[in-house]
PDB file of C-alpha atoms and ligand atoms in Angstrom:
ATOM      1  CA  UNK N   1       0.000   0.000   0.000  1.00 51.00           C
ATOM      2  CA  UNK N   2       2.975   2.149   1.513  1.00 63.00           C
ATOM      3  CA  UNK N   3       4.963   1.183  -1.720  1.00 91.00           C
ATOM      4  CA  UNK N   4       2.074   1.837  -4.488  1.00 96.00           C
ATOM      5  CA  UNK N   5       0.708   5.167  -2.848  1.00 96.00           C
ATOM      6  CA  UNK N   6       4.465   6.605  -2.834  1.00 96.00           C
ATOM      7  CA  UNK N   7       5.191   5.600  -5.827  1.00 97.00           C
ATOM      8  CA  UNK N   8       2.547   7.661  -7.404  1.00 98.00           C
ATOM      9  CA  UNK N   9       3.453  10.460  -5.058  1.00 97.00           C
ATOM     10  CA  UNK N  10       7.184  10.277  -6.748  1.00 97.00           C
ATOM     11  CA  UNK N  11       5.950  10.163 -10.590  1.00 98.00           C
ATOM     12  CA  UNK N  12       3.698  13.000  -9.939  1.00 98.00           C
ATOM     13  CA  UNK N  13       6.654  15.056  -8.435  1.00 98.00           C
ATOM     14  CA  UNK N  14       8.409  13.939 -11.710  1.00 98.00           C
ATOM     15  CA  UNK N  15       5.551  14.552 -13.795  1.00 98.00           C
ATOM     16  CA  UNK N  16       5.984  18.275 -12.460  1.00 98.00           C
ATOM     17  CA  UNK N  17       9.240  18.736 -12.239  1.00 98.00           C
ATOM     18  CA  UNK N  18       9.316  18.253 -16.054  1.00 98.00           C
ATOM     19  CA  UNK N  19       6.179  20.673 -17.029  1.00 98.00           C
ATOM     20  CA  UNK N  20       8.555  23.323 -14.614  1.00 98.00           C
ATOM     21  CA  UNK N  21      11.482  22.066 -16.891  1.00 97.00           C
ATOM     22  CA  UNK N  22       9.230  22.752 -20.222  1.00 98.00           C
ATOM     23  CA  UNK N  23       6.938  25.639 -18.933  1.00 98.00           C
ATOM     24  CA  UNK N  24       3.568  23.595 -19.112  1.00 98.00           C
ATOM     25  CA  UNK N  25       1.124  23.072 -17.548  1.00 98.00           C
ATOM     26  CA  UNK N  26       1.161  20.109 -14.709  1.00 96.00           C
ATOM     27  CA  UNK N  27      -2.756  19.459 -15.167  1.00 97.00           C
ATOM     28  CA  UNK N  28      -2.157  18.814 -18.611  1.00 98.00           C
ATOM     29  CA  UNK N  29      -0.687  15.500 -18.534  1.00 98.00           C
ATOM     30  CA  UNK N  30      -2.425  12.987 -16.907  1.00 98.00           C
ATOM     31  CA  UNK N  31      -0.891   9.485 -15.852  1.00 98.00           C
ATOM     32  CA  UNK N  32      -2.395   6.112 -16.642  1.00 98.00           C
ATOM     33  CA  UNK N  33      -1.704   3.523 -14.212  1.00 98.00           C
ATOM     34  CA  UNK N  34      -0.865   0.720 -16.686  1.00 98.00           C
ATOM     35  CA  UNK N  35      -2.177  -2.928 -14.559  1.00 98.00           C
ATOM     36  CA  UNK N  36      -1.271  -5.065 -17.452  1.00 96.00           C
ATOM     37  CA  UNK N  37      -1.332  -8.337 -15.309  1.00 95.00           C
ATOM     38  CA  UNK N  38      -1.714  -6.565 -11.974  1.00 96.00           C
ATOM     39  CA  UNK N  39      -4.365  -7.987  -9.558  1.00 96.00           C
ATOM     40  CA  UNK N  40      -8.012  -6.478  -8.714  1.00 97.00           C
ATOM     41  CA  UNK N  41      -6.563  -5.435  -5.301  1.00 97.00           C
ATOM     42  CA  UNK N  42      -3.935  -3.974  -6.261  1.00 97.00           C
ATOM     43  CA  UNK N  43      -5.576  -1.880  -8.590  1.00 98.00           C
ATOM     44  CA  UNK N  44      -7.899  -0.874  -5.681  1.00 97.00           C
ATOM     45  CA  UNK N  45      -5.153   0.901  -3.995  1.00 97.00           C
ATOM     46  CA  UNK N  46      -3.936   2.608  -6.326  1.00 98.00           C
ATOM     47  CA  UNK N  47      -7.278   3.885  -7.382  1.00 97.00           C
ATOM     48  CA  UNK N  48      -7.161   4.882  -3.303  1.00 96.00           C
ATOM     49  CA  UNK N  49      -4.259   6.778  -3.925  1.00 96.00           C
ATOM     50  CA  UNK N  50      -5.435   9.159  -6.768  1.00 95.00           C
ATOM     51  CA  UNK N  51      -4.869   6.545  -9.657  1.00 97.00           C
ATOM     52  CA  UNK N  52      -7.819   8.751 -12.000  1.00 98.00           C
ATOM     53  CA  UNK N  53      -6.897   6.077 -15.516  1.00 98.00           C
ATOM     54  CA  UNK N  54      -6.041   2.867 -16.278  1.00 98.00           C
ATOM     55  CA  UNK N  55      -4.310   1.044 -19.346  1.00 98.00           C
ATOM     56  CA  UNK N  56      -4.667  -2.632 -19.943  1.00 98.00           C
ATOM     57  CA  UNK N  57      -3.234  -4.375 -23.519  1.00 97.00           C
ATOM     58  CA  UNK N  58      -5.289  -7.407 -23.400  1.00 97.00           C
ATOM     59  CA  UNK N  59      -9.161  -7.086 -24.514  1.00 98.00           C
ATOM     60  CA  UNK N  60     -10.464  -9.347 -22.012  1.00 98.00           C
ATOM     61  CA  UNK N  61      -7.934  -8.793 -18.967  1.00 98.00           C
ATOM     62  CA  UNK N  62      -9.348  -5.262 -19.485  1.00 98.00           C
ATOM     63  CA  UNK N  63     -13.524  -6.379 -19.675  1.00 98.00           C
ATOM     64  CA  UNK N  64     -12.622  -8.839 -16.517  1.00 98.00           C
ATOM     65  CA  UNK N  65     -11.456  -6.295 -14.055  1.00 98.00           C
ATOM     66  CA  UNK N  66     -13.626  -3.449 -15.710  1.00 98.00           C
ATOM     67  CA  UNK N  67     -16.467  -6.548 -14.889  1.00 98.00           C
ATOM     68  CA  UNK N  68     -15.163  -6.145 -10.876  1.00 98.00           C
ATOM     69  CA  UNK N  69     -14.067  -1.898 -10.694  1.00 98.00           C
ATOM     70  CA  UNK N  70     -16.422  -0.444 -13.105  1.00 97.00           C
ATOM     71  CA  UNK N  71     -16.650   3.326 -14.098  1.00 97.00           C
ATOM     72  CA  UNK N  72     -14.302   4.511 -10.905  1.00 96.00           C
ATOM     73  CA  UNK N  73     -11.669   4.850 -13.174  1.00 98.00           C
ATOM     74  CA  UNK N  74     -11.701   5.432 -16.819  1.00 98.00           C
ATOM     75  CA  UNK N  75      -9.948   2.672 -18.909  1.00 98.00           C
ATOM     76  CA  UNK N  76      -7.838   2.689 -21.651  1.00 98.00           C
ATOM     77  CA  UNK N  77      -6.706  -0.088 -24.256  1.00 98.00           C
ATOM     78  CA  UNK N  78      -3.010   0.547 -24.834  1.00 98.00           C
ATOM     79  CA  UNK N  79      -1.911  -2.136 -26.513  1.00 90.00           C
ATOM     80  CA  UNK N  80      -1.933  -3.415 -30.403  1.00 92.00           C
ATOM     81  CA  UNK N  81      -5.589  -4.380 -30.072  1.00 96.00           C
ATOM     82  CA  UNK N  82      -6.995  -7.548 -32.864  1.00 97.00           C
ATOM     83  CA  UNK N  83     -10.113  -6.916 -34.740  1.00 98.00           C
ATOM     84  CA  UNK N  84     -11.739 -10.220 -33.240  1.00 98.00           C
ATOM     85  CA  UNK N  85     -11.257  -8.267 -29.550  1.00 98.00           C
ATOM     86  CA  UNK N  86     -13.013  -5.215 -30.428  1.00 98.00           C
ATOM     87  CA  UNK N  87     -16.107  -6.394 -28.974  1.00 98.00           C
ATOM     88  CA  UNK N  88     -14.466  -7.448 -25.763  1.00 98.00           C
ATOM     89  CA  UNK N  89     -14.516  -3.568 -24.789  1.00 98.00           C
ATOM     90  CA  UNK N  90     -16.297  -1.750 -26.899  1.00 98.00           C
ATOM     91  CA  UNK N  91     -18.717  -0.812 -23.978  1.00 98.00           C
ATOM     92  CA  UNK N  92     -16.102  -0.136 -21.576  1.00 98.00           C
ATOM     93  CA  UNK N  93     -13.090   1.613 -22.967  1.00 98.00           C
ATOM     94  CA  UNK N  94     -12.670   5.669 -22.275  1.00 98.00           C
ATOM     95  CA  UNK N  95     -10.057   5.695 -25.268  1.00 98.00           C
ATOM     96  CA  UNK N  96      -8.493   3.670 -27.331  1.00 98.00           C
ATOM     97  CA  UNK N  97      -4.799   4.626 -27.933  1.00 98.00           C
ATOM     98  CA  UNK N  98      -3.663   1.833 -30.665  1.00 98.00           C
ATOM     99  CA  UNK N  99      -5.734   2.816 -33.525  1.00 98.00           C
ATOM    100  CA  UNK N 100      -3.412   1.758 -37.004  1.00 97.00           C
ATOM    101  CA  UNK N 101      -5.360  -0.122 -39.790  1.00 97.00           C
ATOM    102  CA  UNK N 102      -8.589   0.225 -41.502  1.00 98.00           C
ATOM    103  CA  UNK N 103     -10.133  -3.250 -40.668  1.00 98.00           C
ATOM    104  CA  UNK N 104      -9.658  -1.960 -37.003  1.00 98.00           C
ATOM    105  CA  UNK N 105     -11.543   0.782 -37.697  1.00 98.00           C
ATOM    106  CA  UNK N 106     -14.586  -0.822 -39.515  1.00 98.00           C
ATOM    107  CA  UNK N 107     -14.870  -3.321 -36.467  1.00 98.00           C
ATOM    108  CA  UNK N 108     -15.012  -0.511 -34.034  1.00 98.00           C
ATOM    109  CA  UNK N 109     -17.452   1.163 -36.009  1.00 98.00           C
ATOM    110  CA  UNK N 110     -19.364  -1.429 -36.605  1.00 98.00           C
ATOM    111  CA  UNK N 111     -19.554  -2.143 -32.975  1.00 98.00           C
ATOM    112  CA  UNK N 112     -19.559   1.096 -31.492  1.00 98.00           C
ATOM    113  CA  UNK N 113     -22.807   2.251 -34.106  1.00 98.00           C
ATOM    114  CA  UNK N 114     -24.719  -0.565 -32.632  1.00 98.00           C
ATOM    115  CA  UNK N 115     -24.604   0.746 -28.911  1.00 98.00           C
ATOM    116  CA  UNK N 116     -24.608   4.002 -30.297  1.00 98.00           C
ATOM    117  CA  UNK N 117     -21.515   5.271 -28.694  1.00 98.00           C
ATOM    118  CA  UNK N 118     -18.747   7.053 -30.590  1.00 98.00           C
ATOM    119  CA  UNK N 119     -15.061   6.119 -29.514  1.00 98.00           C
ATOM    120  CA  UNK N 120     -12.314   8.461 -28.489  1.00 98.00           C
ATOM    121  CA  UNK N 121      -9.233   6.883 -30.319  1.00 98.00           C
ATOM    122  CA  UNK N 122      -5.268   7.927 -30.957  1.00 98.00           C
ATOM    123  CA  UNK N 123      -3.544   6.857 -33.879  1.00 98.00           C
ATOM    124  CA  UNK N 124      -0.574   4.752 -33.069  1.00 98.00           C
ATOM    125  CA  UNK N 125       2.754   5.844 -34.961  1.00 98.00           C
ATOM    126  CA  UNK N 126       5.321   3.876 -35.621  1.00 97.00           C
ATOM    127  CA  UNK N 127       7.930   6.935 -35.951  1.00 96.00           C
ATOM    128  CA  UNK N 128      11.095   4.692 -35.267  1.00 91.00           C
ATOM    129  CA  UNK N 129       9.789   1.867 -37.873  1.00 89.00           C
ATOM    130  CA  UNK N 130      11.006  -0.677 -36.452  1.00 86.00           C
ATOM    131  CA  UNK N 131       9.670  -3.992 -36.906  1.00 82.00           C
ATOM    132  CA  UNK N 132       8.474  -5.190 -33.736  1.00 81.00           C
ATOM    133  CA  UNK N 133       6.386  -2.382 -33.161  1.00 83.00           C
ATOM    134  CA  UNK N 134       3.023  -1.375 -34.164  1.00 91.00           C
ATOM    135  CA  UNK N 135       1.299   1.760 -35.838  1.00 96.00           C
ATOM    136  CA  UNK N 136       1.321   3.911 -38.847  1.00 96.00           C
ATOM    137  CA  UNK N 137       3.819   5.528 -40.016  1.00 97.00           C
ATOM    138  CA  UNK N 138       4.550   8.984 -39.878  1.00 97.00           C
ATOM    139  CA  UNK N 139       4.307   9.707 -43.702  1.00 97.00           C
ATOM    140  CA  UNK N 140       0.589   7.686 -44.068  1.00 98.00           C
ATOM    141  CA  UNK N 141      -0.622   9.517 -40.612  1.00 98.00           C
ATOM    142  CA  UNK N 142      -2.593  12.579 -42.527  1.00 98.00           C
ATOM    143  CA  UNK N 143      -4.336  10.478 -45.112  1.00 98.00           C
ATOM    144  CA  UNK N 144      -5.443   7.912 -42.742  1.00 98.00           C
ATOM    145  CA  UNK N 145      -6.645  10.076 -40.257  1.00 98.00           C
ATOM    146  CA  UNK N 146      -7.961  11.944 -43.091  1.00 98.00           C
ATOM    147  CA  UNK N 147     -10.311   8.738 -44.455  1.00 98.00           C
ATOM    148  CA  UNK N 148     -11.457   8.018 -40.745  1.00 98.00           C
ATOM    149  CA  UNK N 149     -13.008  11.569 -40.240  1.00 98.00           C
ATOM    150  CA  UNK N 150     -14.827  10.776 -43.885  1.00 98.00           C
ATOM    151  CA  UNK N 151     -15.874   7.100 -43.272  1.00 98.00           C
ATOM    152  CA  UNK N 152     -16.066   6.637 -39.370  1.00 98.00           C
ATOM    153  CA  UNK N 153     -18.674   8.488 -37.916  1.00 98.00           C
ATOM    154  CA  UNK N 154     -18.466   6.615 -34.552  1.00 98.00           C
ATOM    155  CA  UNK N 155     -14.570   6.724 -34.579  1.00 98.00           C
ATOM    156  CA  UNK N 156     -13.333  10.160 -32.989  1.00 98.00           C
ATOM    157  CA  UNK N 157      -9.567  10.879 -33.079  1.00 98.00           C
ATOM    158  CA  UNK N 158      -8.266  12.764 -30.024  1.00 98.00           C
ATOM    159  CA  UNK N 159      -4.892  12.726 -30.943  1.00 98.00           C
ATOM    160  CA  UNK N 160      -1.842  10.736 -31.159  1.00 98.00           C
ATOM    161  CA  UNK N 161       0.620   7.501 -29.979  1.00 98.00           C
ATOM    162  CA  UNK N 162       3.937   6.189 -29.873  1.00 97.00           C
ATOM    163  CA  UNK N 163       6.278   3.874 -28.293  1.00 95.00           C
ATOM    164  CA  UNK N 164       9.954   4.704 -28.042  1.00 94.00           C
ATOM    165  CA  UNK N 165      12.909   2.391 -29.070  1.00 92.00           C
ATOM    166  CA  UNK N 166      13.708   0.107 -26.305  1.00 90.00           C
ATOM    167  CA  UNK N 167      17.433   2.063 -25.650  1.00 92.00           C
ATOM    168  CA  UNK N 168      19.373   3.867 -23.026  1.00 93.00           C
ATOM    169  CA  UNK N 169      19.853   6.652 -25.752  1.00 96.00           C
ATOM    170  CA  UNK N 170      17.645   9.319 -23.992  1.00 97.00           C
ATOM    171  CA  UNK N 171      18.594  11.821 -27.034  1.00 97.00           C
ATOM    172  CA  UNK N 172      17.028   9.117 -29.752  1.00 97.00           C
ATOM    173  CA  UNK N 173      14.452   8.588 -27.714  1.00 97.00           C
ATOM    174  CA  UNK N 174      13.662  12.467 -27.390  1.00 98.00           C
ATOM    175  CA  UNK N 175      13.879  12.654 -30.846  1.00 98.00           C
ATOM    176  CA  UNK N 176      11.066   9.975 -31.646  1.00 98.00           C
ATOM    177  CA  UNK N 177       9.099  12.381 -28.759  1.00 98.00           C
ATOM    178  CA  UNK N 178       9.899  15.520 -30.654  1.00 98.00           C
ATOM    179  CA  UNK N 179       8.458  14.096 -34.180  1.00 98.00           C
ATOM    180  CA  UNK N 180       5.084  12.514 -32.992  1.00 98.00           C
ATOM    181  CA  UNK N 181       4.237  16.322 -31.654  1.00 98.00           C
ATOM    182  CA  UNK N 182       5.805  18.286 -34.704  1.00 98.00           C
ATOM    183  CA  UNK N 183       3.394  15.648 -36.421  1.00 98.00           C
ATOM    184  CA  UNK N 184       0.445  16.122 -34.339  1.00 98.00           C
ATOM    185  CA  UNK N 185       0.611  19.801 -34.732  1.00 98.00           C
ATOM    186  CA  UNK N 186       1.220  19.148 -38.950  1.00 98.00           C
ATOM    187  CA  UNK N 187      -1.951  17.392 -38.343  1.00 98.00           C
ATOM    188  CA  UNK N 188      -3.782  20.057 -36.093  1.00 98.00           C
ATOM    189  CA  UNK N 189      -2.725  22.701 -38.601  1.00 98.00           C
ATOM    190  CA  UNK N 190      -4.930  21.088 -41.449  1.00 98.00           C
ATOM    191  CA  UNK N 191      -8.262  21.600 -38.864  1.00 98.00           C
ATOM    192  CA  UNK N 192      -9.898  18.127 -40.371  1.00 98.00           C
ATOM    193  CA  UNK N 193     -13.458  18.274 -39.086  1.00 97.00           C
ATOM    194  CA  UNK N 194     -13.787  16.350 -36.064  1.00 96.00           C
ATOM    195  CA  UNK N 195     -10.423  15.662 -35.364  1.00 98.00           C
ATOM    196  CA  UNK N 196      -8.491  17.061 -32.719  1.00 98.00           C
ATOM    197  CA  UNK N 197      -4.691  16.866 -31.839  1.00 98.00           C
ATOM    198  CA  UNK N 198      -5.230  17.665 -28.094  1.00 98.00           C
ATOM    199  CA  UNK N 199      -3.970  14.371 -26.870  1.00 98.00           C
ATOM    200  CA  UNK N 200      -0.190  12.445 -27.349  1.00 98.00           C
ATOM    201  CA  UNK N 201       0.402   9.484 -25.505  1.00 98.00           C
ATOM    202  CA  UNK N 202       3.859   8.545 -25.081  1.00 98.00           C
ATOM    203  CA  UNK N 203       6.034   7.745 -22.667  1.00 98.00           C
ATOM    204  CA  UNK N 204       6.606   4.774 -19.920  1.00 98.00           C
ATOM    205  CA  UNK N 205       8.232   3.744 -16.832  1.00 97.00           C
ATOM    206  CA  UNK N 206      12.032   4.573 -18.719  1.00 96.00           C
ATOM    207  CA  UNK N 207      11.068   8.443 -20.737  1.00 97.00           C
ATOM    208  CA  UNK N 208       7.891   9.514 -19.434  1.00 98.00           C
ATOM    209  CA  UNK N 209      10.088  12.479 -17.711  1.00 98.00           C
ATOM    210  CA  UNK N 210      11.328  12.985 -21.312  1.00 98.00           C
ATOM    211  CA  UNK N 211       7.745  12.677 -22.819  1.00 98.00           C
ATOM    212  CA  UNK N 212       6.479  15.344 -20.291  1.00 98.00           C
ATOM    213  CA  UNK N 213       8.755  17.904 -22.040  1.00 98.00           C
ATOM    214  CA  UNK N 214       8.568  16.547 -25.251  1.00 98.00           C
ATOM    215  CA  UNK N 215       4.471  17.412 -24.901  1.00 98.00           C
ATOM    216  CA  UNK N 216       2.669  14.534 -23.324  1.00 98.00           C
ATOM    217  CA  UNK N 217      -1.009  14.620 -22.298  1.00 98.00           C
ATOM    218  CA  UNK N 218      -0.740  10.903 -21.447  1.00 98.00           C
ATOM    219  CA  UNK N 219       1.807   8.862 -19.622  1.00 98.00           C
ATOM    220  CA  UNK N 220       1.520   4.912 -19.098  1.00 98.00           C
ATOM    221  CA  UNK N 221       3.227   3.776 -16.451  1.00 98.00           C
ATOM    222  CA  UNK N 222       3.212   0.389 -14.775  1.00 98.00           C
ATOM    223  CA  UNK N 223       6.294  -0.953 -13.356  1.00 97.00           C
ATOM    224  CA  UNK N 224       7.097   2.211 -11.947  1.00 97.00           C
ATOM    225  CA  UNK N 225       4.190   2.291  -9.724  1.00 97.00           C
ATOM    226  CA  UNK N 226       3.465  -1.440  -9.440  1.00 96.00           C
ATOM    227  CA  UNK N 227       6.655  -3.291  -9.242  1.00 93.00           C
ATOM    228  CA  UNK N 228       8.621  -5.750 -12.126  1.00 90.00           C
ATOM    229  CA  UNK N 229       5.369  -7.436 -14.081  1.00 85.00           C
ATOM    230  CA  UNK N 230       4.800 -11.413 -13.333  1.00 80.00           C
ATOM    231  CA  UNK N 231       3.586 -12.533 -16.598  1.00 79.00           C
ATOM    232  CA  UNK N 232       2.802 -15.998 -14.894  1.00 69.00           C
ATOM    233  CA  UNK N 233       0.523 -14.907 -11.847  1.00 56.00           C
ATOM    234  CA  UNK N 234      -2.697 -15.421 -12.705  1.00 49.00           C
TER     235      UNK N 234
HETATM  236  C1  PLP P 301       3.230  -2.204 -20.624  1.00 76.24           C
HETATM  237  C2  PLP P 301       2.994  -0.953 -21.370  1.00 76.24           C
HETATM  238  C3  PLP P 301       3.336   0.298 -20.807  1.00 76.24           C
HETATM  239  C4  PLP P 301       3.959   0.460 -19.428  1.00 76.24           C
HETATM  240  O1  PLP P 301       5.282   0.036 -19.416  1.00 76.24           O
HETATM  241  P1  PLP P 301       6.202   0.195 -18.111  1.00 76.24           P
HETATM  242  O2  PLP P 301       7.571   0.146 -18.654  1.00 76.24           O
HETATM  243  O3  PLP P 301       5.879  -0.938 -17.211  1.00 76.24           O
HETATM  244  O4  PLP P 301       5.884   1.507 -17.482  1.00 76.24           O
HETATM  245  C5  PLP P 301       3.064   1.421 -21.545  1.00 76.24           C
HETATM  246  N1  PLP P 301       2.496   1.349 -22.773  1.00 76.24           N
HETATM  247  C6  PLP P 301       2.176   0.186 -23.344  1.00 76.24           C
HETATM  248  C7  PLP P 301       1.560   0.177 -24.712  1.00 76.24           C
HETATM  249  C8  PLP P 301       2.408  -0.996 -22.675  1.00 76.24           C
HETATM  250  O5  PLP P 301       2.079  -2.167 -23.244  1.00 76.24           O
END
C-alpha cells in the first residue's frame, strides 16, 4: 500500500518537475496507471491513492477487471488491439490509444454504431519503424486520419501515440518524442473536421520524464508504480 501510494506520489513530483522544466502546464498531462497483469486489489489501492486512468493491452484482462471496478476509473486499451477483440470492450473503454489499420476501424465502427456510442481513439505511430512495433507511419498519418473523419462516424480521433525504441539513448528517444508532436501539430494545422490533436500518448516507466517535455497529455506507467510485471501470476 505504503509502496504503491508513494510511488505515485514520486511520478507526480516527476511529472511536475518536467512541465517546470518545459513551462507547461502540470494538469495537462495525466498518468495512466498501466495494470497489465496486476491484480483487482492492487488496482484498488492505487485507485485509493489518486490513480484517476487505467491502461490494460489485453481485450479481455481489461472487460474482466472493468467486470469487478467499473466506471471509478476510466480505462484505456493501450496495446496493439486484434479486430476479433473489439467487442471485448467496446462498452467499456474511455479511449483507445492503438488505432493503425482500416479493418480496425470498420470493427469498431461497426460495434460502437450498434450501442450508439462514438469512440475516443489515438492513432498509433510507428515513428522509429522498427519492426516489432506497431502503428502507422509517420508519412501515411494525414491520409489515414484523413479517411477516418470521412468514413467513421463513430470513430473520434483525439490525438496521437507512440512507443519509443527500447534504448538507453535518452537523445534518440527524445527525438522519436519531438516528431510525434511536430506531427500532431502538422496534423492540427490542417483543422480536419472532427479531429483534434489535443492528446499524445507517449512515454513509460524509462522516458515519461522525457515525454512530459517533449508534450505529453498521457503517460503509461506500470512498473514504476506497481513493481517488475509477473507474466505468470494469474
Ligand atoms: C506495458 C505498457 C506500458 C507500461 O510500461 P512500463 O515500462 O511498465 O511503465 C506502456 N504502454 C504500453 C503500450 C504498454 O504495453
Amino acid at each position: 500500500m505504503e509502496c504503491i501510494k508513494s510511488n505515485i506520489e514520486n511520478i507526480k513530483t516527476k511529472i511536475n518537475n518536467s512541465c517546470k522544466i518545459s513551462n507547461r502546464n502540470e494538469e495537462d498531462v495525466k498518468l495512466i496507471a498501466v495494470t497489465k497483469t496486476v491484480d483487482i486489489d492492487a488496482i484498488n489501492e492505487a485507485i485509493e491513492c489518486g490513480a484517476t486512468d487505467v491502461g490494460e493491452n489485453k481485450p479481455q484482462e481489461l472487460s474482466r477487471k472493468f467486470e469487478v471496478i467499473g466506471n471509478k476509473v476510466r480505462w484505456h486499451l493501450i496495446g496493439s488491439l486484434q479486430t476479433n477483440k473489439v467487442k471485448y470492450i467496446i462498452d467499456k473503454v474511455y479511449m483507445i490509444h492503438s488505432i493503425d489499420r482500416l479493418s480496425l476501424c470498420d470493427e469498431i465502427q461497426k460495434r460502437a454504431e450498434k450501442i450508439d456510442r462514438t469512440i475516443n481513439c489515438l492513432v498509433q505511430v510507428n515513428i522509429s519503424k522498427e519492426d516489432s512495433k506497431h502503428g502507422i507511419y509517420e508519412e501515411d498519418a494525414l491520409s489515414f486520419i484523413k479517411t477516418i473523419a470521412n468514413s467513421y462516424p463513430n470513430i473520434k480521433v483525439k490525438g496521437l501515440m507512440t512507443m519509443a525504441p527500447n534504448t538507453d539513448d535518452k537523445e534518440l528517444i527524445r527525438s522519436v518524442f519531438k516528431k510525434l508532436k511536430k506531427l500532431s501539430i502538422a496534423i492540427d494545422n490542417e483543422n480536419i473536421e472532427g479531429v483534434s490533436m489535443d492528446e499524445l500518448s507517449m512515454g513509460m516507466s524509462n522516458d515519461f520524464e522525457i515525454a512530459v517535455e517533449e508534450g505529453a497529455t498521457f503517460v503509461r506507467v506500470g512498473t514504476s508504480i506497481f513493481g517488475k510485471r509477473n507474466y505468470n501470476k494469474k
